[in-house]
Each structure stands twice: as C-alpha cells, then as structure tokens.
Short mmCIF file of C-alpha atoms and ligand atoms in Angstrom, two decimals:
data_model
loop_
_atom_site.label_atom_id
_atom_site.label_comp_id
_atom_site.label_asym_id
_atom_site.label_seq_id
_atom_site.Cartn_x
_atom_site.Cartn_y
_atom_site.Cartn_z
CA MET A 1383 -35.82 -13.58 16.98
CA ALA A 1384 -37.45 -12.04 13.54
CA VAL A 1385 -35.27 -9.17 12.30
CA SER A 1386 -37.16 -6.88 9.57
CA THR A 1387 -35.05 -3.54 9.87
CA ALA A 1388 -31.33 -2.73 10.20
CA GLY A 1389 -32.00 -0.92 13.48
CA GLU A 1390 -33.63 -4.09 14.95
CA ILE A 1391 -29.84 -5.85 14.67
CA PRO A 1392 -28.83 -6.09 18.22
CA VAL A 1393 -25.42 -4.67 18.30
CA ARG A 1394 -23.60 -4.21 21.46
CA VAL A 1395 -20.60 -1.84 21.61
CA ALA A 1396 -17.59 -3.25 23.27
CA ASP A 1397 -16.92 -2.12 26.64
CA ALA A 1398 -13.59 -0.65 27.05
CA GLU A 1399 -13.22 -1.57 30.57
CA GLN A 1400 -13.79 -5.13 29.83
CA SER A 1401 -12.33 -5.81 26.56
CA CYS A 1402 -9.30 -8.10 26.29
CA GLY A 1403 -7.18 -4.83 25.76
CA SER A 1404 -6.23 -4.15 29.27
CA GLY A 1405 -3.01 -6.24 28.85
CA ARG A 1406 -2.02 -3.98 26.17
CA VAL A 1407 -2.85 -0.74 27.81
CA LEU A 1408 -0.72 -1.98 30.99
CA ALA A 1409 2.21 -2.85 28.85
CA ILE A 1410 2.19 0.68 27.31
CA LEU A 1411 1.77 2.46 30.49
CA SER A 1412 4.68 0.46 31.88
CA GLU A 1413 6.86 1.67 28.88
CA VAL A 1414 6.08 5.23 29.59
CA GLU A 1415 7.14 4.82 33.15
CA SER A 1416 10.40 3.77 32.32
CA MET A 1417 10.85 6.45 29.42
CA LEU A 1418 9.53 8.95 32.20
CA THR A 1419 12.07 7.63 34.31
CA ARG A 1420 15.02 8.03 31.90
CA LEU A 1421 13.73 11.55 31.34
CA ALA A 1422 13.88 12.37 34.87
CA ASP A 1423 17.22 10.97 35.49
CA SER A 1424 19.26 11.86 32.33
CA GLY A 1425 17.10 14.20 30.39
CA THR A 1426 16.84 11.40 27.66
CA CYS A 1427 13.45 11.91 25.66
CA GLY A 1428 11.28 8.85 24.33
CA SER A 1429 8.55 8.72 21.82
CA ILE A 1430 5.75 5.61 21.43
CA ASP A 1431 4.26 5.13 18.23
CA LEU A 1432 0.76 4.25 19.13
CA ARG A 1433 -0.23 2.96 15.41
CA ASN A 1434 -0.03 -1.01 16.06
CA LEU A 1435 -0.39 -0.93 19.77
CA LEU A 1436 -3.88 0.35 20.23
CA ALA A 1437 -5.47 -2.81 18.52
CA GLY A 1438 -8.62 -3.50 20.11
CA PRO A 1439 -11.68 -1.43 20.35
CA GLY A 1440 -11.51 0.67 23.51
CA ASP A 1441 -7.79 0.55 24.23
CA ARG A 1442 -7.36 4.21 23.10
CA GLU A 1443 -10.22 5.57 25.46
CA THR A 1444 -9.04 3.45 27.95
CA LEU A 1445 -5.43 4.97 27.84
CA ARG A 1446 -6.52 8.57 27.60
CA ARG A 1447 -8.94 8.28 30.45
CA ILE A 1448 -5.97 6.62 32.70
CA LEU A 1449 -3.36 9.26 31.38
CA ALA A 1450 -6.17 12.28 31.52
CA GLU A 1451 -5.80 15.83 30.26
CA GLY A 1452 -2.77 17.96 31.79
CA GLU A 1453 -2.28 21.89 31.68
CA VAL A 1454 -1.12 22.52 28.01
CA SER A 1455 -3.05 21.76 24.82
CA ALA A 1456 -1.55 23.43 21.28
CA VAL A 1457 -2.99 22.86 17.88
CA VAL A 1458 -0.32 23.00 14.93
CA ARG A 1459 -1.63 23.96 11.65
CA ALA A 1460 0.36 21.99 9.03
CA LEU A 1461 -0.87 20.07 6.33
CA GLY A 1462 -3.84 19.61 8.62
CA GLU A 1463 -4.14 19.93 12.28
CA THR A 1464 -1.67 18.37 14.80
CA GLN A 1465 -3.37 18.36 18.34
CA VAL A 1466 -0.80 18.47 21.13
CA HIS A 1467 -1.57 17.66 24.77
CA GLU A 1468 0.19 17.26 27.79
CA THR A 1469 -1.20 14.57 29.97
CA ALA A 1470 -2.00 14.78 33.64
CA VAL A 1471 1.22 12.99 33.85
CA ARG A 1472 3.64 15.70 33.73
CA GLY A 1473 6.37 15.33 30.91
CA VAL A 1474 4.08 12.88 29.03
CA TRP A 1475 2.55 14.10 25.93
CA TRP A 1476 -0.23 12.94 23.39
CA VAL A 1477 0.56 13.98 20.02
CA THR A 1478 -2.02 13.18 16.87
CA HIS A 1479 -1.48 14.07 13.53
CA CYS A 1480 -4.28 14.72 11.35
CA ALA A 1481 -4.73 15.29 7.60
CA GLU A 1482 -6.69 18.30 6.43
CA ASP A 1483 -10.01 16.25 6.59
CA GLY A 1484 -9.35 15.60 10.09
CA LYS A 1485 -8.42 11.83 9.78
CA THR A 1486 -5.52 10.86 11.98
CA VAL A 1487 -2.43 9.90 10.04
CA ALA A 1488 -0.14 9.20 13.23
CA GLU A 1489 -0.33 9.05 16.87
CA PHE A 1490 2.50 9.23 19.52
CA ILE A 1491 2.93 9.27 23.19
CA GLU A 1492 6.06 11.65 23.48
CA VAL A 1493 7.88 11.60 26.88
CA THR A 1494 9.83 15.13 26.67
CA HIS A 1495 10.06 18.64 28.03
CA VAL A 1496 8.49 19.98 24.80
CA PRO A 1497 7.37 17.82 21.86
CA GLU A 1498 9.70 18.60 18.74
CA ILE A 1499 6.50 19.56 16.09
CA LEU A 1500 6.06 22.76 18.77
CA LYS A 1501 9.59 24.00 17.89
CA THR A 1502 10.22 26.25 15.15
CA PRO A 1503 12.84 24.45 12.75
CA PRO A 1504 15.80 26.47 11.46
CA ASP A 1505 14.54 26.49 7.91
CA ASP A 1506 11.27 27.69 8.59
CA ILE A 1507 13.06 30.61 10.74
CA ALA A 1508 14.89 31.74 7.54
CA ASP A 1509 11.57 31.67 5.79
CA GLY A 1510 10.14 33.84 8.89
CA LEU A 1511 12.92 36.03 8.11
CA GLU A 1512 12.15 36.53 4.38
CA VAL A 1513 8.61 36.97 5.13
CA LEU A 1514 9.28 39.72 7.59
CA PHE A 1515 11.91 41.52 5.30
CA ALA A 1516 9.16 41.49 2.52
CA LYS A 1517 6.63 43.03 4.91
CA ARG A 1518 8.85 45.63 6.07
CA HIS A 1519 9.90 46.70 2.64
CA ALA A 1520 6.25 46.86 1.81
CA LEU A 1521 5.70 49.34 4.43
CA ASP A 1522 8.96 51.36 3.66
CA GLY A 1523 7.46 51.69 0.07
CA MET B 413 8.09 22.30 -10.36
CA SER B 414 11.54 21.16 -12.06
CA LYS B 415 12.30 17.47 -12.33
CA ASP B 416 15.80 18.28 -11.40
CA ASP B 417 14.91 19.81 -8.06
CA SER B 418 15.37 17.63 -5.00
CA ILE B 419 12.17 16.66 -3.14
CA GLU B 420 12.76 19.16 -0.58
CA VAL B 421 12.97 22.12 -2.65
CA SER B 422 10.05 21.17 -4.91
CA LEU B 423 8.28 20.93 -1.55
CA ARG B 424 9.23 24.35 -0.42
CA LYS B 425 8.44 25.73 -3.91
CA GLN B 426 4.85 24.73 -3.11
CA GLY B 427 4.97 26.55 -0.02
CA ILE B 428 5.15 23.45 2.32
CA SER B 429 7.30 24.33 5.61
CA ARG B 430 9.81 22.10 7.05
CA ARG B 431 7.53 21.45 9.86
CA ALA B 432 4.93 20.14 7.90
CA PHE B 433 7.48 17.96 5.71
CA MET B 434 8.54 16.68 9.29
CA LYS B 435 4.94 15.79 10.15
CA PHE B 436 4.92 13.58 7.11
CA CYS B 437 7.84 12.05 7.61
CA ALA B 438 6.75 11.14 11.29
CA ALA B 439 3.40 9.59 9.39
CA THR B 440 5.75 7.84 7.03
CA ALA B 441 8.31 6.27 9.82
CA SER B 442 5.06 4.96 11.91
CA LEU B 443 3.73 3.69 8.56
CA LEU B 444 7.03 1.48 7.98
CA ALA B 445 6.92 0.54 11.66
CA LEU B 446 10.43 2.41 11.99
CA PRO B 447 11.20 3.89 15.51
CA PRO B 448 9.97 7.29 15.85
CA ALA B 449 13.78 8.71 15.81
CA MET B 450 13.91 7.60 12.27
CA ALA B 451 11.55 10.50 11.18
CA ALA B 452 14.52 12.62 11.03
CA VAL B 453 16.42 10.23 8.77
CA ILE B 454 13.83 9.97 6.38
CA ALA B 455 13.64 13.64 6.13
CA GLU B 456 17.20 14.15 5.47
CA THR B 457 17.24 11.39 2.89
CA LEU B 458 13.90 12.34 1.20
CA GLY B 459 14.85 15.87 1.40
CA ARG B 460 17.90 15.48 -0.87
CA ALA B 461 16.80 12.87 -3.18
CA ARG B 462 15.23 13.78 -6.77
CA ARG B 463 11.93 12.87 -7.80
CA PRO B 464 12.05 9.37 -8.94
CA SER B 465 9.55 8.80 -12.16
CA VAL B 466 6.89 6.00 -11.78
CA ILE B 467 5.56 4.30 -14.70
CA TYR B 468 2.15 2.68 -13.77
CA LEU B 469 0.84 0.06 -16.01
CA SER B 470 -2.62 -1.85 -15.67
CA TYR B 471 -3.74 -4.89 -17.13
CA GLN B 472 -6.50 -7.75 -16.07
CA GLU B 473 -7.61 -5.73 -13.34
CA CYS B 474 -10.92 -3.99 -11.62
CA THR B 475 -9.03 -0.71 -10.94
CA GLY B 476 -9.85 -1.63 -7.36
CA CYS B 477 -6.05 -1.49 -6.58
CA GLY B 478 -5.90 2.14 -8.14
CA GLU B 479 -8.85 3.15 -5.86
CA SER B 480 -6.95 1.71 -2.98
CA LEU B 481 -3.82 3.76 -3.72
CA THR B 482 -5.28 7.05 -4.23
CA ARG B 483 -7.04 6.62 -0.81
CA SER B 484 -3.73 6.05 1.14
CA PHE B 485 -3.51 8.85 3.85
CA SER B 486 -5.90 11.69 3.35
CA PRO B 487 -5.87 13.95 0.59
CA THR B 488 -3.12 16.42 1.69
CA LEU B 489 -0.66 13.82 2.56
CA GLU B 490 -1.47 11.86 -0.44
CA ASN B 491 -0.98 14.71 -2.57
CA LEU B 492 2.45 15.11 -0.98
CA MET B 493 3.30 11.39 -1.66
CA PHE B 494 2.25 12.15 -5.33
CA ASN B 495 4.74 15.08 -5.03
CA VAL B 496 7.64 13.13 -4.10
CA MET B 497 7.28 11.17 -7.39
CA SER B 498 6.88 12.07 -10.67
CA LEU B 499 4.03 9.86 -11.96
CA ASP B 500 4.57 9.95 -15.68
CA TYR B 501 2.33 7.26 -16.92
CA TYR B 502 -0.79 5.95 -15.33
CA GLU B 503 -3.95 5.34 -17.57
CA THR B 504 -6.37 5.83 -14.87
CA LEU B 505 -5.37 9.23 -13.99
CA GLN B 506 -3.56 10.84 -16.94
CA ALA B 507 -5.20 13.39 -19.07
CA ALA B 508 -3.36 12.18 -22.36
CA ALA B 509 -4.75 9.52 -24.15
CA GLY B 510 -3.79 7.69 -27.44
CA THR B 511 -0.59 8.01 -29.13
CA ALA B 512 0.08 11.32 -26.63
CA ALA B 513 -0.04 8.82 -23.72
CA GLU B 514 2.07 6.00 -25.51
CA ALA B 515 4.59 9.04 -26.24
CA ALA B 516 4.60 9.93 -22.67
CA ARG B 517 5.40 6.53 -21.43
CA HIS B 518 8.13 6.33 -24.14
CA THR B 519 9.68 9.83 -23.14
CA ALA B 520 9.61 8.85 -19.48
CA MET B 521 11.26 5.42 -20.00
CA LYS B 522 13.96 7.21 -22.39
CA GLU B 523 14.66 9.91 -19.80
CA ASN B 524 14.97 7.97 -16.98
CA TRP B 525 16.34 4.52 -18.16
CA GLY B 526 17.70 2.46 -15.51
CA LYS B 527 16.16 4.47 -12.86
CA TYR B 528 12.17 4.48 -12.85
CA LEU B 529 9.97 2.45 -10.61
CA LEU B 530 7.69 0.37 -12.68
CA VAL B 531 4.43 -0.39 -10.94
CA VAL B 532 2.03 -3.07 -12.40
CA ASP B 533 -1.43 -3.93 -11.35
CA GLY B 534 -3.51 -6.86 -12.98
CA ALA B 535 -2.69 -10.21 -14.24
CA ILE B 536 -1.25 -10.72 -17.68
CA PRO B 537 -3.02 -12.90 -19.90
CA ARG B 538 -0.33 -15.08 -22.03
CA GLY B 539 -2.77 -17.33 -23.94
CA HIS B 540 -3.32 -17.02 -27.68
CA ASP B 541 0.23 -14.93 -27.74
CA GLY B 542 -1.02 -12.17 -25.18
CA ALA B 543 -4.16 -11.49 -28.03
CA TYR B 544 -6.58 -10.91 -24.89
CA CYS B 545 -5.07 -7.71 -23.71
CA THR B 546 -3.62 -5.41 -26.06
CA ILE B 547 -2.73 -1.42 -26.16
CA ALA B 548 -2.12 0.21 -29.22
CA GLY B 549 -1.58 -3.02 -30.90
CA GLU B 550 1.03 -4.19 -28.48
CA SER B 551 0.47 -6.94 -26.16
CA ALA B 552 0.52 -6.63 -22.25
CA VAL B 553 3.25 -9.42 -22.18
CA ASP B 554 5.13 -7.20 -24.66
CA ILE B 555 4.88 -3.87 -23.05
CA LEU B 556 5.59 -5.30 -19.70
CA THR B 557 8.90 -6.88 -20.85
CA GLY B 558 10.10 -3.85 -22.50
CA ALA B 559 9.22 -1.37 -19.68
CA ALA B 560 10.71 -3.50 -17.35
CA LYS B 561 14.14 -3.75 -19.00
CA GLY B 562 14.84 -0.06 -17.93
CA ALA B 563 13.08 -0.22 -14.52
CA ALA B 564 15.10 0.04 -11.29
CA ALA B 565 12.60 -1.75 -9.40
CA VAL B 566 9.34 -3.78 -10.13
CA ILE B 567 6.27 -3.56 -8.10
CA SER B 568 3.43 -5.55 -8.39
CA VAL B 569 0.30 -4.13 -6.66
CA GLY B 570 -2.70 -6.47 -5.62
CA THR B 571 -3.07 -10.14 -5.85
CA CYS B 572 -3.88 -10.12 -9.58
CA ALA B 573 -0.24 -8.90 -10.48
CA ALA B 574 1.45 -10.63 -7.36
CA PHE B 575 -0.33 -14.21 -7.91
CA GLY B 576 -2.64 -14.23 -10.69
CA GLY B 577 -5.54 -13.45 -8.67
CA ILE B 578 -9.10 -13.65 -10.12
CA PRO B 579 -8.20 -13.62 -13.51
CA HIS B 580 -6.01 -16.69 -12.87
CA ALA B 581 -8.59 -18.44 -11.21
CA SER B 582 -10.33 -21.80 -12.65
CA PRO B 583 -10.71 -22.16 -15.45
CA ASP B 584 -8.49 -19.24 -16.15
CA PRO B 585 -9.64 -18.94 -19.99
CA THR B 586 -6.87 -16.27 -20.85
CA GLY B 587 -3.70 -18.06 -19.39
CA ALA B 588 -3.39 -15.08 -16.99
CA VAL B 589 0.06 -15.28 -15.01
CA PRO B 590 1.33 -13.17 -12.31
CA VAL B 591 4.20 -10.36 -13.27
CA SER B 592 7.11 -12.46 -11.84
CA GLN B 593 6.32 -15.12 -14.27
CA VAL B 594 6.89 -12.88 -17.14
CA ILE B 595 9.75 -10.73 -15.54
CA LYS B 596 12.59 -13.00 -14.36
CA ASP B 597 15.68 -11.14 -14.67
CA LYS B 598 14.97 -8.69 -11.61
CA PRO B 599 13.32 -8.92 -8.24
CA VAL B 600 9.46 -8.25 -8.38
CA ILE B 601 7.92 -6.81 -4.96
CA ASN B 602 4.51 -8.21 -4.44
CA ILE B 603 2.03 -6.08 -2.61
CA SER B 604 -0.42 -8.61 -2.51
CA GLY B 605 -4.25 -7.96 -1.24
CA CYS B 606 -7.48 -7.57 -2.98
CA PRO B 607 -6.97 -4.74 -2.99
CA PRO B 608 -3.90 -4.22 -1.07
CA VAL B 609 -4.18 -1.77 2.19
CA PRO B 610 -3.57 1.74 0.70
CA GLU B 611 -0.97 2.48 3.15
CA VAL B 612 0.88 -0.56 2.32
CA ILE B 613 1.25 0.42 -1.24
CA THR B 614 2.54 3.92 -0.38
CA GLY B 615 4.56 2.69 2.15
CA VAL B 616 6.49 0.35 0.28
CA LEU B 617 7.10 3.51 -2.10
CA ALA B 618 8.32 5.41 0.48
CA HIS B 619 10.64 2.86 1.77
CA TYR B 620 12.13 2.82 -1.86
CA LEU B 621 12.56 6.58 -1.92
CA THR B 622 13.92 6.58 1.62
CA PHE B 623 16.37 3.78 1.42
CA GLY B 624 16.90 3.50 -2.15
CA SER B 625 16.34 -0.07 -2.09
CA ILE B 626 13.60 -2.66 -1.89
CA PRO B 627 12.56 -3.59 1.43
CA GLU B 628 13.54 -7.11 2.83
CA LEU B 629 11.00 -9.55 1.13
CA ASP B 630 9.33 -12.86 2.24
CA HIS B 631 9.40 -16.16 0.48
CA LEU B 632 6.33 -14.84 -1.87
CA GLY B 633 8.29 -11.51 -2.35
CA ARG B 634 6.06 -9.58 -0.07
CA PRO B 635 7.84 -7.01 2.26
CA LYS B 636 8.11 -8.46 5.57
CA VAL B 637 7.62 -5.27 7.08
CA PHE B 638 3.79 -5.37 6.07
CA TYR B 639 3.61 -9.17 5.74
CA GLY B 640 5.56 -10.63 8.54
CA ASP B 641 2.67 -11.61 10.72
CA THR B 642 -0.50 -13.10 10.04
CA ILE B 643 -3.87 -11.51 10.25
CA HIS B 644 -4.22 -14.05 13.45
CA ASP B 645 -0.90 -12.85 15.11
CA ARG B 646 -2.10 -9.57 15.55
CA CYS B 647 -5.96 -9.95 15.86
CA TYR B 648 -7.52 -8.41 18.72
CA ARG B 649 -9.91 -11.26 18.94
CA ARG B 650 -7.03 -13.56 19.65
CA PRO B 651 -7.70 -14.00 23.42
CA TYR B 652 -11.03 -15.56 22.65
CA TYR B 653 -9.25 -18.01 20.23
CA ASP B 654 -6.82 -18.99 22.65
CA ALA B 655 -9.60 -19.74 25.27
CA GLY B 656 -11.67 -21.47 22.76
CA LYS B 657 -14.55 -19.39 22.44
CA PHE B 658 -15.90 -19.16 18.99
CA ALA B 659 -18.85 -17.75 17.38
CA LYS B 660 -20.99 -20.53 15.55
CA THR B 661 -23.35 -18.36 13.49
CA PHE B 662 -22.90 -14.56 12.56
CA ASP B 663 -25.91 -13.57 14.89
CA ASP B 664 -25.23 -15.70 17.99
CA GLU B 665 -24.30 -14.68 21.33
CA GLY B 666 -20.68 -15.66 20.54
CA ALA B 667 -20.88 -13.33 17.46
CA ARG B 668 -22.20 -10.58 19.49
CA ASN B 669 -20.01 -10.85 22.42
CA GLY B 670 -16.76 -10.38 19.84
CA TRP B 671 -15.55 -13.91 19.95
CA CYS B 672 -13.14 -15.61 17.30
CA LEU B 673 -14.69 -15.93 13.94
CA PHE B 674 -12.30 -19.08 13.14
CA GLU B 675 -15.42 -21.53 12.82
CA LEU B 676 -17.25 -19.08 10.50
CA GLY B 677 -14.32 -19.62 7.93
CA CYS B 678 -11.82 -16.90 9.15
CA LYS B 679 -8.33 -17.57 7.05
CA GLY B 680 -6.50 -14.91 9.47
CA PRO B 681 -4.11 -17.88 10.68
CA ILE B 682 -2.68 -18.32 7.22
CA THR B 683 -2.83 -14.97 5.65
CA TYR B 684 0.13 -12.72 6.09
CA ASN B 685 -1.24 -9.21 5.79
CA ALA B 686 -1.16 -5.63 7.70
CA CYS B 687 -5.27 -5.30 8.01
CA ALA B 688 -5.25 -6.17 11.76
CA THR B 689 -2.64 -3.58 12.68
CA VAL B 690 -3.04 -0.93 9.73
CA LYS B 691 -6.52 -1.32 9.36
CA TRP B 692 -8.57 0.19 6.70
CA ASN B 693 -10.32 3.72 5.78
CA GLN B 694 -7.47 5.53 7.46
CA GLY B 695 -7.49 3.03 10.45
CA THR B 696 -11.05 2.78 11.21
CA SER B 697 -11.49 -0.94 11.25
CA TYR B 698 -10.66 -3.93 9.19
CA PRO B 699 -13.19 -6.96 8.37
CA ILE B 700 -12.66 -8.89 11.51
CA GLN B 701 -13.49 -6.12 13.48
CA SER B 702 -16.74 -5.40 11.50
CA GLY B 703 -17.63 -9.14 12.42
CA HIS B 704 -16.41 -10.89 8.98
CA GLY B 705 -13.52 -13.18 8.87
CA CYS B 706 -10.47 -12.86 6.82
CA LEU B 707 -11.00 -14.17 3.24
CA GLY B 708 -7.28 -14.63 2.94
CA CYS B 709 -7.19 -12.43 -0.18
CA SER B 710 -3.35 -11.52 0.33
CA GLU B 711 -2.43 -15.44 -0.29
CA PRO B 712 -1.75 -17.16 -3.90
CA ASP B 713 -5.28 -18.76 -5.04
CA PHE B 714 -7.18 -17.82 -2.36
CA TRP B 715 -10.17 -17.72 -4.91
CA ASP B 716 -9.92 -21.44 -5.60
CA LYS B 717 -9.55 -22.71 -2.02
CA GLY B 718 -13.25 -23.32 -1.25
CA SER B 719 -15.94 -21.68 0.71
CA PHE B 720 -14.89 -18.69 2.43
CA TYR B 721 -17.35 -19.73 5.21
CA GLN B 722 -15.77 -23.08 5.71
CA ALA B 723 -13.19 -23.19 8.69
CA LEU B 724 -9.63 -23.74 7.93
CA SER B 725 -9.88 -26.90 9.86
CA THR B 726 -11.94 -28.51 7.24
CA GLY B 727 -8.69 -28.93 5.38
CA THR B 728 -9.85 -26.93 1.79
CA TRP B 729 -6.81 -24.56 2.22
CA SER B 730 -3.19 -25.82 2.04
CA GLY B 731 -2.01 -26.96 5.25
CA GLY B 732 -5.58 -27.39 6.28
CA THR B 733 -4.98 -31.32 6.57
CA VAL B 734 -2.35 -30.39 9.45
CA LEU B 735 -4.63 -28.05 10.95
CA GLY B 736 -7.71 -30.58 10.82
CA ALA B 737 -5.59 -32.82 13.29
CA ALA B 738 -5.20 -30.28 15.59
CA VAL B 739 -9.19 -29.56 15.97
CA VAL B 740 -10.43 -30.68 19.23
CA ALA B 741 -11.73 -27.85 20.69
CA GLY B 742 -11.05 -24.59 22.07
CA ALA B 743 -7.51 -23.93 22.86
CA ALA B 744 -6.02 -26.88 21.13
CA ILE B 745 -7.57 -25.20 17.98
CA GLY B 746 -5.80 -21.82 18.68
CA VAL B 747 -2.40 -23.18 19.42
CA GLY B 748 -2.41 -25.47 16.58
CA ALA B 749 -3.33 -23.36 13.96
CA ALA B 750 -0.86 -20.63 14.89
CA VAL B 751 1.87 -22.83 15.02
CA VAL B 752 1.23 -24.46 11.65
CA SER B 753 1.17 -20.97 10.28
CA ARG B 754 4.51 -19.99 11.73
CA ARG B 755 6.23 -22.80 11.02
CA ARG B 756 5.07 -22.87 7.18
CA GLN B 757 6.72 -19.26 7.45
CA ALA B 758 9.63 -20.18 8.77
CA ARG B 759 10.43 -23.16 6.73
CA ALA B 760 9.74 -20.98 3.49
CA ASP B 761 12.04 -18.31 4.83
CA ARG B 762 14.95 -20.99 5.54
CA LYS B 763 14.63 -22.43 1.89
CA LYS B 764 15.20 -18.99 0.44
CA GLN B 765 18.21 -18.48 2.37
CA PRO B 766 21.18 -19.31 0.37
S1 SF4 C 1604 -9.16 -17.16 13.66
FE1 SF4 C 1604 -9.85 -14.95 12.80
S2 SF4 C 1604 -11.02 -14.08 14.02
FE2 SF4 C 1604 -10.18 -15.94 15.27
S3 SF4 C 1604 -8.30 -14.94 16.13
FE3 SF4 C 1604 -7.52 -15.88 14.24
S4 SF4 C 1604 -7.71 -13.88 12.83
FE4 SF4 C 1604 -9.07 -13.35 14.68
S1 SF4 C 1605 -9.05 -9.25 6.47
FE1 SF4 C 1605 -8.13 -10.81 5.20
S2 SF4 C 1605 -9.52 -10.83 3.28
FE2 SF4 C 1605 -9.89 -8.98 4.55
S3 SF4 C 1605 -8.50 -7.56 3.36
FE3 SF4 C 1605 -7.48 -8.43 5.12
S4 SF4 C 1605 -6.17 -10.16 4.45
FE4 SF4 C 1605 -7.74 -9.46 2.67
#
C-alpha cells in the first residue's frame, strides 16, 4: 500500500482486553486480595507500587475498570496534585501523585482505612498553629 | 538558604510542607524500587542530612545527558531534587564564566574536601597528552584527576563517561577513554545510556543522599537496582517472543500487531537498562513501545557492533555466535537468547565476587 501522508500510516491501538497484560493485572488483583484480607483480619495496611507492574499498554485501564470508582475522592495540592480515590472495592485506594505540570510521578494502590497523604503530619499541625496565631495577632491589631 | 541547614530545614524555609516532602519521598522510594514503606525512612534520613556539594564536569559529550538530567521528574520535583543538593559547579547551568567559574570549583572543592560528589559526563581524551580537551589551560585528564582526589564518590553519567561511548568509537581519533580508566583508586558508579533515563540519574543521587553509600553495582559498575534486568526481561512484547511471533518489517502485519522486534535488530536481550520499566518522558513510553528495537545504548561499544537493524542472531554482538546457534525459529530463539543473557550476567557477577 502506498502511503503519502503521516495520517495514512495504519496504526492499531493495542486493545486492553486482548493485550498480553491480563496475567499482570490478575497478579495485582490477587495481591490486593491478600492485603485486604490482612486489613480485615488484623488491621495491617498494605501498599503496592504500580510503577513497574503496569508495563503493557492497556494494563492500567484494565485494572482501573475492574476496581472501578468508589464513594470517596480527594485532591491533595502539595507540589502538584495528588488524586486519591477509594475504589469500588472498599478499603482499596488508588493514589496518583502528580507534579505541578500534571505528569504522574508515582502511583500506588493502598489497602488501608485512610491513605497517609490525607492525614495532617504533626510538623504541619505545628505550622498550622503558627499561622493561626499570626492571623489572630493581626486581627487583635 | 544556609549551607549548614539540614535538608528538611532548608525545605521548610522555602515553604514546602511535611506532606509535600513525604510525597517527594514516596516518589523517590518508588523510583529506587524500594517497598512503599521505605518512604518514611527516606524522609527521616534525607530530612536530617546536610545538602551535599556536587561538582559536575563535562568533557567529550553532546549535553544530551545534562538535558536528560534536567528533565528527570517534572519541574517542581526536579527543583526539589536540586534543592537537596548544592550544585556548586556545572558549566552548562552556572551563571559564572571564565576565572569566576574556575574559582567557584576550587572553592567548592576546598570547602567540601573528601565529601563532595563528583559527577562526570563525556569521555576523556588522552591522545596527545590530553590536548584535545582543555579548560582554562588545564587538560580534562588533569582536572578530573585533581577533582576526583577530594571526592566522596565519582559518578559517570552516560555511556561516553561510563564506557567511552561515541568519542571512543572507531577510529577514536582523540584516544577517548571512560572515567574509570583515569580514576583507578576509588569506585566509579556508571550510569550508562545514550542518554541515561533521567530518573535513573536522579535515583542514583537520591540513593547516595539517603543511604550515604553507593548502591550495589554490577560487573560493569552500574547500579543493579536500575541495570539488574535486561530490556528483554521486562519487555511487554516478551510473550510474542516466547511464542515465536516476530515482525519481519516495520510495516508488516506483525509490526502492527505489536509482535516482537528481535528480527528487526532489537538488542533488548543483551541490554541492561531500566527503559522497559521506568520508561521515558515521565513514564509515557520507550523505544520498543513506540515500535523500534532497542539499540543497546547502555552497553559498552554499542556504536561499533554492526547494524542496529541486524538481528542479534547474526552474531555481530558479543555472545552473538552463541545466540546464532539457538536460532531455529520461534520459541527456540526466545529461550536461547534470554538464557545466554542471564548466564553472561551471572558469570560476570561470580567473577566479581572475592
Ligand atoms: S527482542 Fe526486543 S522487542 Fe522482542 S521481547 Fe525482547 S526486548 Fe522486547
Ligand atoms: S531501549 Fe535500548 S537503545 Fe533505547 S534508550 Fe533504552 S537501552 Fe538505549
């Protein structure tokens, strides 16, 4: 077939359903299941770093589709946005850390009651107190 | 920001919250392939550490490695990385020039003697007594030798600094050598690649800052955390390789179906690098995912080993003759090449052990 423009190059986007990645997705799901069992039995939290696990095109989409959206979503704005979603599997959270330009820098599945990033660290609470003190001081004149 | 501040204090002075710092540590742990729980350990250690002085020297290079480094992470996190180091000398980025620049290097060396990190990109020309590369009247060999004396660790960034790279390629008119042939009295960490994956460069720096030691290295001086597997070991096209399904041309049905690129010259089976996992452009893709075979750019002498488009089984790369014997068809190729690659690494690792 003669091709004269870039648009004519036949490109087929890999199909997530049929990609060879299904084995990888199944392996992640089975690890999530063990972690969720531990959380239910003993309260032990777990975390899976997705960086090296979703290697194939379509893996991420497949895993997201299977876990689906749950009841809670939150956005943390610290050095760029961090998106925190509880999946439809309660206790299983999808945490995506992005930089300020929106690029993903790390991605985790956290099996926990509340992801750490949503809790305020003690140092930041101390900062909060200072800020509040300064605001009140300004009002007092 | 005072040089004596700990990293945590200097970040807080810039208004960076503990939560944001924890996010940076989580991204760093992920990059170093550490368990997610290690983010807290990284935060603890990095927080207490002082910002180390980094002296960055460039010789026979194209600045591709520097371009790569400045694109590790996205701007904010990259800034954070630079904020936890004190980059005291880097010709490409510094504002100072001429004698002021050289004075900055001498001052940084004197103030941090025995403690600074020396990062080098580019090969070192030794021909004609080093006359092919001089800065302020001093040859590259002499500057490097002098700077390495006071360094806590030496890091070669890019295949040129690690293995000689393109300057060392035949006919090598300038007598170009890698850093490890000039500096023999201390370990040199090789971060190879043409250029190296940006996150691998910052990952090695972060490892040093966090643990205060150099990471475990392979037989070619590369950190195993990033160079422990071949591209082929982690390639998502691998199931096609094992099934014997190969693209024969770049536009045939096999190529369109995403089959293995071995027969189109892919050097993935004998190339150790992190492209298949860390990927490029903030994790977007890597050459094989974009339809082109691996060139083997993180291996020594990749430039002189014949066509990038000839299959490994034709025997032009070292180990190729062994591979050639394994080439029958389909799965036989798959298993053969991978086994040869692993054995080669295992043999080299055994040799290295005392
Ligand atoms: S030969 Fe290349 S394309 Fe094929 S599986 Fe190995 S690394 Fe991937
Ligand atoms: S895929 Fe191969 S040639 Fe391409 S950057 Fe990675 S190691 Fe180098």
